[in-house]
Short mmCIF file of C-alpha atoms and ligand atoms in Angstrom, two decimals:
data_model
loop_
_atom_site.label_atom_id
_atom_site.label_comp_id
_atom_site.label_asym_id
_atom_site.label_seq_id
_atom_site.Cartn_x
_atom_site.Cartn_y
_atom_site.Cartn_z
CA MET A 27 142.98 -15.38 24.53
CA THR A 28 140.64 -18.11 23.33
CA THR A 29 139.54 -21.05 25.38
CA SER A 30 141.68 -23.48 23.48
CA GLU A 31 144.73 -21.26 23.99
CA SER A 32 144.11 -21.01 27.70
CA ALA A 33 143.73 -24.76 27.86
CA SER A 34 147.08 -25.27 26.20
CA SER A 35 148.80 -23.00 28.74
CA PRO A 36 151.44 -24.73 30.84
CA ALA A 37 149.93 -26.23 33.96
CA ALA A 38 151.51 -25.53 37.33
CA ALA A 39 151.21 -27.51 40.53
CA PRO A 40 147.60 -27.98 41.64
CA SER A 41 146.47 -25.50 44.24
CA THR A 42 145.21 -26.91 47.51
CA PRO A 43 143.05 -25.37 50.23
CA SER A 44 145.02 -23.56 52.90
CA ALA A 45 145.23 -25.06 56.37
CA ALA A 46 142.54 -22.65 57.61
CA GLY A 47 140.16 -23.88 54.87
CA THR A 48 140.22 -20.51 53.11
CA PRO A 49 140.60 -20.48 49.33
CA SER A 50 144.15 -20.07 48.02
CA GLY A 51 145.92 -20.07 44.66
CA ARG A 52 145.15 -18.25 41.45
CA ARG A 53 141.78 -16.49 41.40
CA LEU A 54 139.24 -18.01 39.02
CA ARG A 55 137.22 -15.57 36.95
CA VAL A 56 134.03 -17.27 35.85
CA ALA A 57 131.12 -16.25 33.62
CA VAL A 58 127.78 -17.91 34.32
CA VAL A 59 125.28 -17.47 31.49
CA GLY A 60 121.62 -17.61 32.54
CA ALA A 61 120.29 -16.32 35.87
CA GLY A 62 117.72 -19.00 36.64
CA PRO A 63 118.00 -21.45 39.53
CA ALA A 64 120.87 -23.40 37.91
CA GLY A 65 122.75 -20.12 37.36
CA PHE A 66 122.34 -18.97 40.96
CA TYR A 67 123.25 -22.41 42.36
CA THR A 68 126.38 -22.42 40.17
CA VAL A 69 127.30 -18.98 41.55
CA GLU A 70 126.64 -20.23 45.08
CA ALA A 71 128.79 -23.33 44.68
CA LEU A 72 131.61 -21.21 43.23
CA VAL A 73 131.69 -18.52 45.90
CA LYS A 74 131.18 -20.90 48.81
CA GLN A 75 133.82 -23.49 47.89
CA LYS A 76 137.04 -23.40 49.88
CA GLU A 77 139.53 -24.58 47.26
CA ARG A 78 140.41 -21.33 45.47
CA PRO A 79 139.20 -17.72 45.28
CA ALA A 80 136.64 -17.03 42.58
CA SER A 81 134.93 -13.98 41.10
CA VAL A 82 131.73 -14.62 39.20
CA ASP A 83 129.83 -12.59 36.61
CA LEU A 84 126.25 -13.71 36.04
CA PHE A 85 124.80 -12.84 32.62
CA GLU A 86 121.10 -12.87 31.81
CA ARG A 87 119.45 -11.97 28.50
CA LEU A 88 116.43 -10.44 30.26
CA PRO A 89 116.70 -7.51 32.67
CA ALA A 90 115.14 -9.55 35.51
CA PRO A 91 116.88 -12.58 37.04
CA TYR A 92 115.40 -15.85 38.44
CA GLY A 93 114.49 -17.63 35.16
CA LEU A 94 111.71 -20.16 35.68
CA VAL A 95 111.19 -19.06 39.30
CA ARG A 96 109.87 -15.79 37.91
CA TYR A 97 108.59 -16.97 34.51
CA GLY A 98 107.63 -20.61 35.14
CA VAL A 99 106.43 -21.18 38.71
CA ALA A 100 102.65 -20.72 38.84
CA PRO A 101 101.43 -17.38 40.22
CA ASP A 102 99.35 -19.15 42.90
CA HIS A 103 102.51 -20.88 44.20
CA GLN A 104 104.12 -17.78 45.71
CA LYS A 105 105.80 -19.76 48.50
CA ILE A 106 107.97 -21.60 45.97
CA LYS A 107 109.22 -18.22 44.74
CA SER A 108 110.69 -17.42 48.15
CA VAL A 109 113.93 -19.16 47.06
CA THR A 110 114.78 -15.79 45.51
CA VAL A 111 115.69 -14.50 49.00
CA ALA A 112 118.79 -16.72 48.86
CA TYR A 113 119.50 -15.67 45.26
CA ASP A 114 119.40 -12.00 46.29
CA LYS A 115 122.02 -12.63 48.97
CA LEU A 116 124.32 -13.97 46.25
CA GLY A 117 123.52 -11.02 44.00
CA ALA A 118 124.58 -8.64 46.78
CA ARG A 119 128.06 -10.19 47.28
CA PRO A 120 131.12 -8.15 46.25
CA ASP A 121 132.59 -11.14 44.39
CA VAL A 122 129.44 -11.55 42.25
CA ARG A 123 128.37 -9.14 39.50
CA TYR A 124 125.09 -9.28 37.59
CA PHE A 125 124.78 -8.22 33.96
CA GLY A 126 121.10 -8.35 33.04
CA ASN A 127 119.76 -7.51 29.57
CA VAL A 128 122.88 -9.02 27.97
CA SER A 129 122.20 -11.73 25.41
CA ILE A 130 125.12 -14.08 24.80
CA GLY A 131 125.52 -15.71 21.40
CA HIS A 132 122.39 -14.19 19.90
CA GLY A 133 123.23 -10.54 20.46
CA ALA A 134 126.16 -8.15 20.60
CA ILE A 135 128.25 -10.43 22.85
CA SER A 136 129.46 -13.73 21.42
CA VAL A 137 130.52 -16.88 23.21
CA GLU A 138 134.07 -16.17 21.98
CA ASP A 139 133.95 -12.73 23.65
CA LEU A 140 133.40 -14.47 26.97
CA PHE A 141 136.36 -16.79 26.42
CA ASP A 142 138.56 -13.69 26.09
CA HIS A 143 137.56 -12.37 29.51
CA TYR A 144 136.98 -15.44 31.68
CA ASP A 145 138.85 -18.56 32.76
CA HIS A 146 135.71 -20.67 32.78
CA VAL A 147 132.32 -20.16 31.18
CA VAL A 148 129.26 -22.07 32.44
CA PHE A 149 126.02 -22.12 30.47
CA THR A 150 122.91 -22.43 32.63
CA VAL A 151 120.40 -21.24 30.04
CA GLY A 152 117.71 -23.85 30.70
CA CYS A 153 115.32 -25.19 28.08
CA GLU A 154 113.61 -22.22 26.53
CA THR A 155 111.16 -23.71 24.08
CA ASP A 156 108.45 -26.35 23.78
CA ARG A 157 108.33 -29.85 22.38
CA ARG A 158 105.82 -30.39 19.61
CA LEU A 159 103.39 -33.24 19.08
CA GLY A 160 103.85 -33.35 15.31
CA ILE A 161 100.17 -33.99 14.58
CA PRO A 162 97.82 -32.29 12.10
CA GLY A 163 95.99 -29.25 13.47
CA GLU A 164 98.64 -28.41 16.06
CA ASP A 165 98.84 -24.79 14.87
CA LEU A 166 95.10 -24.05 14.92
CA GLU A 167 94.00 -21.09 17.01
CA GLY A 168 93.19 -22.29 20.51
CA SER A 169 96.05 -24.83 20.45
CA HIS A 170 98.79 -23.66 22.79
CA ALA A 171 102.21 -24.84 23.86
CA ALA A 172 101.99 -24.95 27.66
CA THR A 173 105.46 -23.38 27.78
CA SER A 174 104.17 -20.29 25.90
CA PHE A 175 100.95 -20.06 27.91
CA VAL A 176 102.91 -20.31 31.18
CA ALA A 177 105.42 -17.66 30.07
CA TRP A 178 102.54 -15.38 29.02
CA TYR A 179 100.60 -15.54 32.28
CA ASN A 180 103.88 -15.00 34.14
CA GLY A 181 104.64 -11.78 32.24
CA HIS A 182 107.65 -13.00 30.21
CA PRO A 183 108.75 -10.18 27.87
CA ASP A 184 108.95 -12.56 24.86
CA PHE A 185 105.23 -13.22 25.29
CA ALA A 186 104.00 -9.69 26.00
CA ASP A 187 101.86 -9.80 22.83
CA TYR A 188 100.64 -13.40 23.23
CA ARG A 189 96.89 -13.97 23.50
CA ALA A 190 94.74 -16.83 24.77
CA ASP A 191 90.95 -16.89 24.66
CA LEU A 192 89.58 -19.01 27.50
CA ARG A 193 85.90 -18.55 26.62
CA THR A 194 85.17 -22.22 26.06
CA GLU A 195 83.70 -24.89 28.34
CA ARG A 196 86.08 -27.76 27.72
CA ALA A 197 89.85 -27.88 27.36
CA ALA A 198 92.28 -30.74 26.79
CA ILE A 199 95.80 -30.89 28.17
CA VAL A 200 98.18 -33.34 26.52
CA GLY A 201 100.73 -34.76 28.99
CA ILE A 202 100.37 -35.45 32.70
CA GLY A 203 103.44 -33.86 34.29
CA ASP A 204 103.56 -31.09 36.91
CA VAL A 205 103.09 -28.37 34.28
CA ALA A 206 99.80 -30.07 33.28
CA MET A 207 98.82 -29.97 36.98
CA ASP A 208 99.70 -26.24 37.18
CA LEU A 209 97.53 -25.48 34.14
CA SER A 210 94.62 -27.61 35.34
CA ARG A 211 94.68 -25.97 38.76
CA LEU A 212 94.85 -22.42 37.43
CA LEU A 213 92.05 -23.07 34.95
CA VAL A 214 89.62 -24.32 37.63
CA ARG A 215 90.76 -22.02 40.44
CA PRO A 216 88.35 -19.22 41.40
CA TYR A 217 89.35 -15.96 39.71
CA ALA A 218 89.32 -14.22 43.12
CA ASP A 219 92.37 -16.34 44.10
CA LEU A 220 94.28 -15.31 40.99
CA ARG A 221 93.69 -11.60 40.97
CA ARG A 222 95.91 -11.00 44.03
CA THR A 223 98.85 -12.96 42.60
CA ASP A 224 101.56 -11.63 40.29
CA MET A 225 99.82 -12.99 37.18
CA ALA A 226 100.32 -10.58 34.27
CA ASN A 227 97.34 -8.26 33.74
CA ALA A 228 96.63 -9.38 30.15
CA ALA A 229 96.38 -12.98 31.34
CA LEU A 230 94.27 -11.99 34.35
CA ALA A 231 91.79 -10.37 31.97
CA ALA A 232 91.56 -13.63 30.00
CA PHE A 233 91.11 -15.70 33.18
CA ALA A 234 88.38 -13.27 34.33
CA GLU A 235 86.44 -14.15 31.16
CA SER A 236 87.23 -17.88 31.31
CA ARG A 237 84.28 -20.23 30.82
CA VAL A 238 86.31 -23.41 31.28
CA ARG A 239 84.38 -25.98 33.35
CA GLU A 240 86.02 -29.23 32.30
CA ILE A 241 89.62 -30.16 31.63
CA VAL A 242 90.57 -33.51 30.16
CA VAL A 243 94.19 -34.38 30.96
CA LEU A 244 95.44 -36.92 28.42
CA ALA A 245 98.11 -39.38 29.56
CA ARG A 246 99.55 -41.64 26.88
CA ARG A 247 100.51 -44.29 29.45
CA GLY A 248 98.87 -45.49 32.69
CA PRO A 249 98.47 -44.20 36.27
CA ALA A 250 101.68 -45.93 37.40
CA GLN A 251 103.69 -44.02 34.76
CA ALA A 252 102.09 -40.59 35.32
CA ALA A 253 104.81 -37.92 35.68
CA PHE A 254 103.04 -35.55 38.12
CA ALA A 255 103.86 -35.40 41.84
CA ALA A 256 100.94 -36.40 44.12
CA LYS A 257 101.22 -33.09 46.00
CA GLU A 258 100.45 -31.20 42.80
CA LEU A 259 97.24 -33.20 42.29
CA GLU A 260 96.31 -32.70 45.95
CA ASP A 261 96.42 -28.94 45.37
CA ILE A 262 93.68 -29.38 42.73
CA VAL A 263 91.58 -31.78 44.78
CA GLU A 264 91.54 -29.31 47.69
CA LEU A 265 89.98 -26.53 45.60
CA PRO A 266 86.31 -25.84 46.39
CA GLY A 267 83.79 -26.90 43.74
CA VAL A 268 86.25 -29.06 41.81
CA HIS A 269 85.94 -32.79 41.17
CA VAL A 270 88.86 -34.85 39.93
CA SER A 271 87.78 -37.93 38.07
CA VAL A 272 89.89 -41.02 37.43
CA ASP A 273 89.11 -44.35 35.78
CA ARG A 274 88.64 -46.78 38.69
CA GLU A 275 89.64 -49.93 36.80
CA HIS A 276 92.90 -48.47 35.49
CA VAL A 277 93.96 -47.29 38.94
CA ARG A 278 92.96 -50.52 40.71
CA ALA A 279 94.91 -52.59 38.20
CA ASP A 280 98.08 -50.49 38.66
CA LEU A 281 97.73 -50.43 42.45
CA ALA A 282 97.38 -54.21 42.57
CA ALA A 283 100.46 -54.61 40.35
CA CYS A 284 102.44 -52.19 42.53
CA GLU A 285 101.42 -53.99 45.73
CA ALA A 286 102.55 -57.28 44.22
CA ASP A 287 105.96 -55.96 43.12
CA HIS A 288 108.10 -54.39 45.84
CA GLN A 289 111.01 -54.05 43.44
CA THR A 290 109.31 -51.18 41.51
CA PRO A 291 111.53 -48.07 41.62
CA HIS A 292 110.32 -45.61 44.32
CA HIS A 293 107.85 -48.26 45.45
CA GLY A 294 106.57 -46.43 48.56
CA LEU A 295 106.06 -43.14 46.75
CA LEU A 296 104.29 -44.80 43.82
CA LYS A 297 102.05 -46.86 46.11
CA ARG A 298 100.95 -43.72 48.00
CA LYS A 299 100.23 -41.93 44.72
CA LEU A 300 98.17 -44.84 43.39
CA GLU A 301 96.29 -45.15 46.71
CA PHE A 302 95.44 -41.46 46.46
CA LEU A 303 94.20 -41.93 42.89
CA ALA A 304 92.17 -44.98 44.00
CA HIS A 305 90.60 -42.89 46.76
CA LEU A 306 89.69 -40.17 44.22
CA ALA A 307 88.18 -42.78 41.90
CA GLU A 308 85.56 -43.58 44.57
CA LYS A 309 84.33 -39.99 44.83
CA GLU A 310 81.25 -38.70 43.02
CA PRO A 311 81.01 -35.16 41.63
CA LYS A 312 78.62 -32.71 43.28
CA PRO A 313 76.16 -30.81 41.08
CA GLY A 314 77.84 -27.73 39.63
CA ASP A 315 81.41 -28.97 40.23
CA LYS A 316 84.08 -28.09 37.70
CA ARG A 317 85.80 -31.26 36.52
CA VAL A 318 89.38 -32.33 35.95
CA VAL A 319 89.30 -35.69 34.17
CA LEU A 320 92.51 -37.74 34.16
CA ARG A 321 92.27 -39.87 31.06
CA PHE A 322 94.89 -42.61 30.80
CA PHE A 323 96.10 -44.64 27.79
CA ALA A 324 95.15 -41.93 25.28
CA SER A 325 97.29 -40.19 22.66
CA PRO A 326 96.22 -37.28 20.45
CA VAL A 327 96.41 -38.03 16.73
CA ARG A 328 94.84 -34.89 15.22
CA LEU A 329 93.21 -31.60 16.21
CA HIS A 330 89.98 -30.76 14.40
CA GLY A 331 89.02 -27.18 13.67
CA GLU A 332 86.51 -24.87 12.07
CA ALA A 333 87.34 -21.44 10.66
CA GLY A 334 90.92 -21.89 11.87
CA ARG A 335 89.97 -22.61 15.51
CA VAL A 336 90.19 -25.84 17.48
CA THR A 337 86.89 -27.65 17.89
CA GLY A 338 88.04 -31.11 18.88
CA ILE A 339 90.87 -33.47 19.64
CA GLU A 340 90.98 -36.93 18.14
CA ILE A 341 92.58 -39.52 20.39
CA GLU A 342 93.65 -43.09 19.95
CA ARG A 343 93.33 -45.57 22.78
CA ASN A 344 96.69 -47.07 23.76
CA GLN A 345 97.96 -50.23 25.31
CA LEU A 346 101.24 -50.54 27.17
CA VAL A 347 104.13 -52.52 25.80
CA THR A 348 107.17 -53.41 27.87
CA ASP A 349 110.57 -54.01 26.28
CA GLU A 350 113.19 -56.53 27.38
CA ARG A 351 114.74 -53.90 29.71
CA GLY A 352 111.42 -53.37 31.48
CA ARG A 353 110.70 -49.95 29.92
CA THR A 354 107.07 -49.30 29.08
CA SER A 355 105.77 -47.34 26.13
CA ALA A 356 102.36 -46.63 24.63
CA ARG A 357 101.17 -48.37 21.47
CA GLY A 358 98.00 -47.36 19.60
CA THR A 359 95.19 -49.91 19.41
CA GLY A 360 93.50 -48.46 16.31
CA VAL A 361 90.48 -47.38 18.38
CA PHE A 362 89.79 -43.67 17.87
CA GLU A 363 87.47 -41.13 19.45
CA THR A 364 87.01 -37.36 19.09
CA LEU A 365 86.47 -35.16 22.14
CA PRO A 366 84.84 -31.79 21.46
CA VAL A 367 87.13 -29.12 23.01
CA GLY A 368 87.72 -25.43 22.39
CA LEU A 369 91.25 -25.31 23.80
CA VAL A 370 94.24 -27.65 23.68
CA PHE A 371 97.46 -27.27 25.65
CA ARG A 372 100.37 -29.49 24.74
CA SER A 373 102.24 -29.95 28.00
CA VAL A 374 104.78 -32.50 26.84
CA GLY A 375 107.95 -30.94 28.16
CA TYR A 376 110.47 -28.19 27.47
CA ARG A 377 113.36 -28.25 25.01
CA GLY A 378 116.73 -26.50 24.87
CA VAL A 379 117.57 -23.93 22.19
CA PRO A 380 121.00 -23.96 20.48
CA ILE A 381 123.39 -21.12 21.33
CA PRO A 382 125.48 -19.94 18.36
CA GLY A 383 129.08 -20.91 19.09
CA LEU A 384 128.21 -23.90 21.29
CA PRO A 385 127.66 -27.52 20.23
CA PHE A 386 124.09 -28.80 20.46
CA ASP A 387 122.58 -32.28 20.58
CA ASP A 388 119.47 -31.79 18.49
CA GLY A 389 117.97 -35.16 19.38
CA ALA A 390 118.16 -34.61 23.12
CA GLY A 391 117.66 -30.81 22.97
CA ILE A 392 120.66 -30.18 25.26
CA VAL A 393 124.32 -29.18 25.03
CA PRO A 394 126.35 -32.42 24.80
CA ASN A 395 128.42 -32.85 27.94
CA ALA A 396 130.11 -35.32 30.23
CA ASP A 397 129.39 -34.50 33.89
CA GLY A 398 128.92 -30.84 32.98
CA ARG A 399 132.04 -30.57 30.78
CA VAL A 400 130.86 -29.50 27.30
CA LEU A 401 131.79 -31.98 24.59
CA ARG A 402 132.98 -30.70 21.21
CA ASN A 403 133.38 -33.40 18.55
CA GLY A 404 132.99 -35.90 21.36
CA HIS A 405 135.83 -34.51 23.50
CA PRO A 406 135.73 -32.18 26.53
CA TRP A 407 136.07 -28.56 25.43
CA PRO A 408 138.43 -27.08 28.02
CA ASN A 409 136.95 -24.47 30.34
CA VAL A 410 133.40 -24.66 28.96
CA TYR A 411 130.67 -26.15 31.15
CA VAL A 412 126.91 -26.54 31.55
CA ALA A 413 124.57 -26.97 34.52
CA GLY A 414 120.82 -27.33 34.97
CA TRP A 415 118.30 -28.25 32.27
CA ILE A 416 120.61 -27.47 29.33
CA LYS A 417 122.97 -30.09 30.84
CA ARG A 418 120.56 -32.87 31.82
CA GLY A 419 117.23 -32.03 30.10
CA PRO A 420 114.02 -30.60 31.55
CA SER A 421 113.58 -32.72 34.67
CA GLY A 422 113.45 -32.32 38.42
CA VAL A 423 112.33 -29.50 40.68
CA ILE A 424 114.10 -26.20 41.48
CA GLY A 425 116.21 -27.78 44.23
CA THR A 426 117.48 -30.50 41.88
CA ASN A 427 119.59 -27.81 40.24
CA LYS A 428 121.52 -27.21 43.44
CA SER A 429 123.28 -30.57 43.49
CA ASP A 430 123.50 -30.53 39.69
CA ALA A 431 125.32 -27.16 39.74
CA ALA A 432 127.58 -28.23 42.63
CA HIS A 433 128.58 -31.26 40.57
CA THR A 434 129.58 -29.12 37.58
CA VAL A 435 131.52 -26.74 39.85
CA GLN A 436 133.39 -29.72 41.28
CA LYS A 437 134.52 -30.59 37.75
CA MET A 438 135.59 -26.97 37.18
CA LEU A 439 137.71 -27.07 40.32
CA GLU A 440 139.28 -30.35 39.23
CA ASP A 441 140.23 -28.65 35.93
CA ALA A 442 141.36 -25.35 37.50
CA PRO A 443 145.02 -26.33 38.17
CA ALA A 444 145.59 -26.16 34.39
CA LEU A 445 145.16 -22.38 34.75
CA ASP A 446 147.84 -21.96 37.42
CA GLY A 447 150.78 -20.04 36.03
CA THR A 448 148.64 -18.17 33.50
CA PRO A 449 147.97 -14.46 34.18
CA GLU A 450 144.85 -13.63 36.18
CA LYS A 451 142.06 -12.04 34.15
CA SER A 452 140.87 -8.51 34.90
CA GLY A 453 137.22 -7.90 35.57
CA GLU A 454 137.18 -4.55 33.83
CA GLY A 455 137.59 -5.66 30.20
CA ILE A 456 134.08 -7.03 29.82
CA VAL A 457 132.54 -3.85 31.24
CA ASP A 458 134.44 -1.82 28.62
CA VAL A 459 133.18 -4.16 25.88
CA LEU A 460 129.56 -3.81 27.04
CA ARG A 461 129.89 -0.02 27.12
CA GLU A 462 131.66 0.17 23.74
CA ARG A 463 128.89 -1.88 22.14
CA GLY A 464 126.19 0.32 23.67
CA ILE A 465 124.59 -2.42 25.76
CA HIS A 466 122.33 -1.09 28.49
CA PHE A 467 123.15 -3.69 31.11
CA VAL A 468 121.19 -4.03 34.32
CA THR A 469 123.12 -4.44 37.60
CA TYR A 470 121.81 -6.18 40.72
CA PRO A 471 121.02 -2.87 42.45
CA ASP A 472 119.14 -1.90 39.24
CA TRP A 473 117.17 -5.13 39.47
CA LYS A 474 116.33 -4.52 43.12
CA ALA A 475 115.07 -1.04 42.11
CA LEU A 476 112.82 -2.67 39.47
CA ASP A 477 111.70 -5.24 42.02
CA ALA A 478 110.63 -2.45 44.40
CA ILE A 479 108.77 -0.68 41.57
CA GLU A 480 106.86 -3.88 40.74
CA VAL A 481 105.89 -4.49 44.36
CA GLU A 482 104.76 -0.86 44.71
CA ARG A 483 102.68 -1.09 41.50
CA GLY A 484 101.13 -4.28 42.86
CA LYS A 485 100.01 -2.55 46.07
CA ALA A 486 97.93 -0.11 44.05
CA SER A 487 95.87 -2.98 42.60
CA GLY A 488 95.95 -5.36 45.61
CA LYS A 489 98.42 -7.75 43.96
CA VAL A 490 101.64 -9.16 45.39
CA ARG A 491 103.42 -7.51 42.47
CA GLU A 492 102.61 -6.01 39.12
CA LYS A 493 105.32 -7.20 36.74
CA LEU A 494 106.85 -4.95 34.13
CA VAL A 495 106.36 -7.11 31.04
CA ARG A 496 108.27 -5.26 28.34
CA VAL A 497 112.02 -4.71 28.24
CA PRO A 498 111.85 -1.02 27.17
CA GLU A 499 109.40 -0.44 30.03
CA MET A 500 111.88 -1.99 32.48
CA LEU A 501 114.87 -0.06 31.17
CA GLY A 502 112.80 3.13 31.06
CA ALA A 503 111.80 2.68 34.71
CA LEU A 504 115.51 2.74 35.63
CA GLY A 505 115.87 6.22 34.14
CA PRO A 506 118.63 7.55 31.88
CA ARG A 507 122.16 6.16 32.32
P1 LIG B 14 107.30 -33.85 32.34
O1 LIG B 14 107.25 -34.03 33.81
O2 LIG B 14 108.41 -34.45 31.60
O3 LIG B 14 105.92 -34.40 31.75
C1 LIG B 14 105.70 -34.47 30.37
C2 LIG B 14 104.46 -35.27 30.09
O4 LIG B 14 104.22 -35.23 28.69
C3 LIG B 14 104.55 -36.75 30.47
O5 LIG B 14 103.32 -37.16 30.96
C4 LIG B 14 104.87 -37.42 29.13
O6 LIG B 14 104.44 -38.76 29.04
C5 LIG B 14 104.03 -36.56 28.21
N1 LIG B 14 104.43 -36.64 26.81
C6 LIG B 14 105.65 -36.41 26.28
N2 LIG B 14 105.61 -36.52 24.93
C7 LIG B 14 104.33 -36.85 24.62
C8 LIG B 14 103.67 -37.10 23.41
N3 LIG B 14 104.30 -37.05 22.24
N4 LIG B 14 102.35 -37.41 23.46
C9 LIG B 14 101.70 -37.47 24.62
N5 LIG B 14 102.27 -37.23 25.81
C10 LIG B 14 103.58 -36.93 25.80
O7 LIG B 14 107.32 -32.30 31.92
P2 LIG B 14 106.63 -31.00 32.54
O8 LIG B 14 105.30 -31.25 33.09
O9 LIG B 14 106.81 -29.99 31.46
O10 LIG B 14 107.60 -30.62 33.75
C11 LIG B 14 108.99 -30.32 33.53
C12 LIG B 14 109.75 -30.39 34.85
O11 LIG B 14 109.38 -29.29 35.67
C13 LIG B 14 109.43 -31.64 35.65
O12 LIG B 14 110.60 -32.11 36.25
C14 LIG B 14 108.46 -31.16 36.70
O13 LIG B 14 108.49 -31.92 37.90
C15 LIG B 14 108.95 -29.75 36.93
N6 LIG B 14 107.86 -28.90 37.47
C16 LIG B 14 107.64 -28.92 38.81
C17 LIG B 14 106.61 -28.17 39.33
C18 LIG B 14 106.37 -28.17 40.83
O14 LIG B 14 107.13 -28.78 41.56
N7 LIG B 14 105.36 -27.50 41.31
C19 LIG B 14 105.76 -27.44 38.51
C20 LIG B 14 105.99 -27.46 37.14
C21 LIG B 14 107.04 -28.22 36.63
P3 LIG B 14 105.45 -39.97 29.23
O15 LIG B 14 105.70 -40.07 30.70
O16 LIG B 14 104.71 -41.12 28.67
O17 LIG B 14 106.69 -39.62 28.45
#
């Protein structure tokens, strides 16, 4: 049965929670595609709701679950990764099945296949690629998308053959969000701190040889518009032998404006961040300090290179313009300058990738939706949903996905009465399809076996874990099936 057929099935009376608050009515069989935070929080919201029973299958194109918690969170932020304890509890539930190493839409299983076997399908695939700057020189050697660099040092299988040469004194990072803070911190952090983390070995070798002593973080707008969270900058400031430099006049001007205008959104938070920047602006570097320079009102216009490698970044000084709705943007002043650098990271955000069989909003880089209901030709496509970054774009922290997923699940439950009266779906059909098509899927117990292998391998080299970075290596470690 296709999704549109199931949607046209006769609707019965809506099911309501039983008096005891236990789920009642027709069981929902749901596929969740993408086992990152948004995927796990969707599973959680589905199995913990009290309106109707639900069985959930969680699909992931890689063998390992956790998405950006495994492949995005910085290796020196291990505490953040402890959210996986809660994900593992979900993975162990009898009403939740995990199918790792199963690519939907791009591989042997199509989106339509899922519609045949599930009542509802939720895509929680995140934003898998980078945004580009669109300036000359962007593809020179030594110019990296932060998204690729991050995936590489975190041992993402798609980046197992990626390389980055850090043997240069000065690097530029374009963009001033939390990813830019992660990169800055890792690049100035003592190697001794990194070698015990779960950073992939190839990346560790590059960091061991790093000669980076200065990082210029380029923000196209001013301190008041900077996207990073103050805590992330604090983590850099606290590192020994590191000086963070900020233009005093820029920060003072924004702080004064903030103090004068209590109507600014998140006024208290912004004021504290600007006060912290103002405090940093008064500090002097000590001899021998590595430097992280926050450079405001500067946009890259071109990367310069020699023999195919980056040698400099040309920037244009900006001024801020505010439109009639109060939104600020950067406008070039025609004043240019070239900074000599041997590395450039563009850290200007993530972007969603289209899934064959699903609509895609190319401008926004997300799946078009209304409150999580996927829109096809501008109308809700029955029984097809999104949650997380592919729904709202690449914003917020891991926890933001919890309320986001719960919101989508609420919409699914509102739509579920349309399924009452239709036959319940069996959970076995999809397993037969996977087997028939020769797909070596990874179950949750399989993943926990891989997890144990990685932790054991890490012990041998004094690391918290040694990730398996290639898919055949992971499948091979599970033995013959
Ligand atoms: P982000 O927060 O959206 O920051 C992107 C930055 O790139 C902004 O400074 C933006 O400036 C700038 N930018 C965009 N296009 C540009 C262009 N063409 N030229 C110059 N600059 C440009 O993105 P992110 O750093 O990738 O982070 C993604 C999400 O993950 C965020 O929600 C972040 O909080 C989260 N995250 C959290 C953590 C953590 O909590 N530890 C760590 C990493 C990431 P404008 O503001 O002017 O657009």
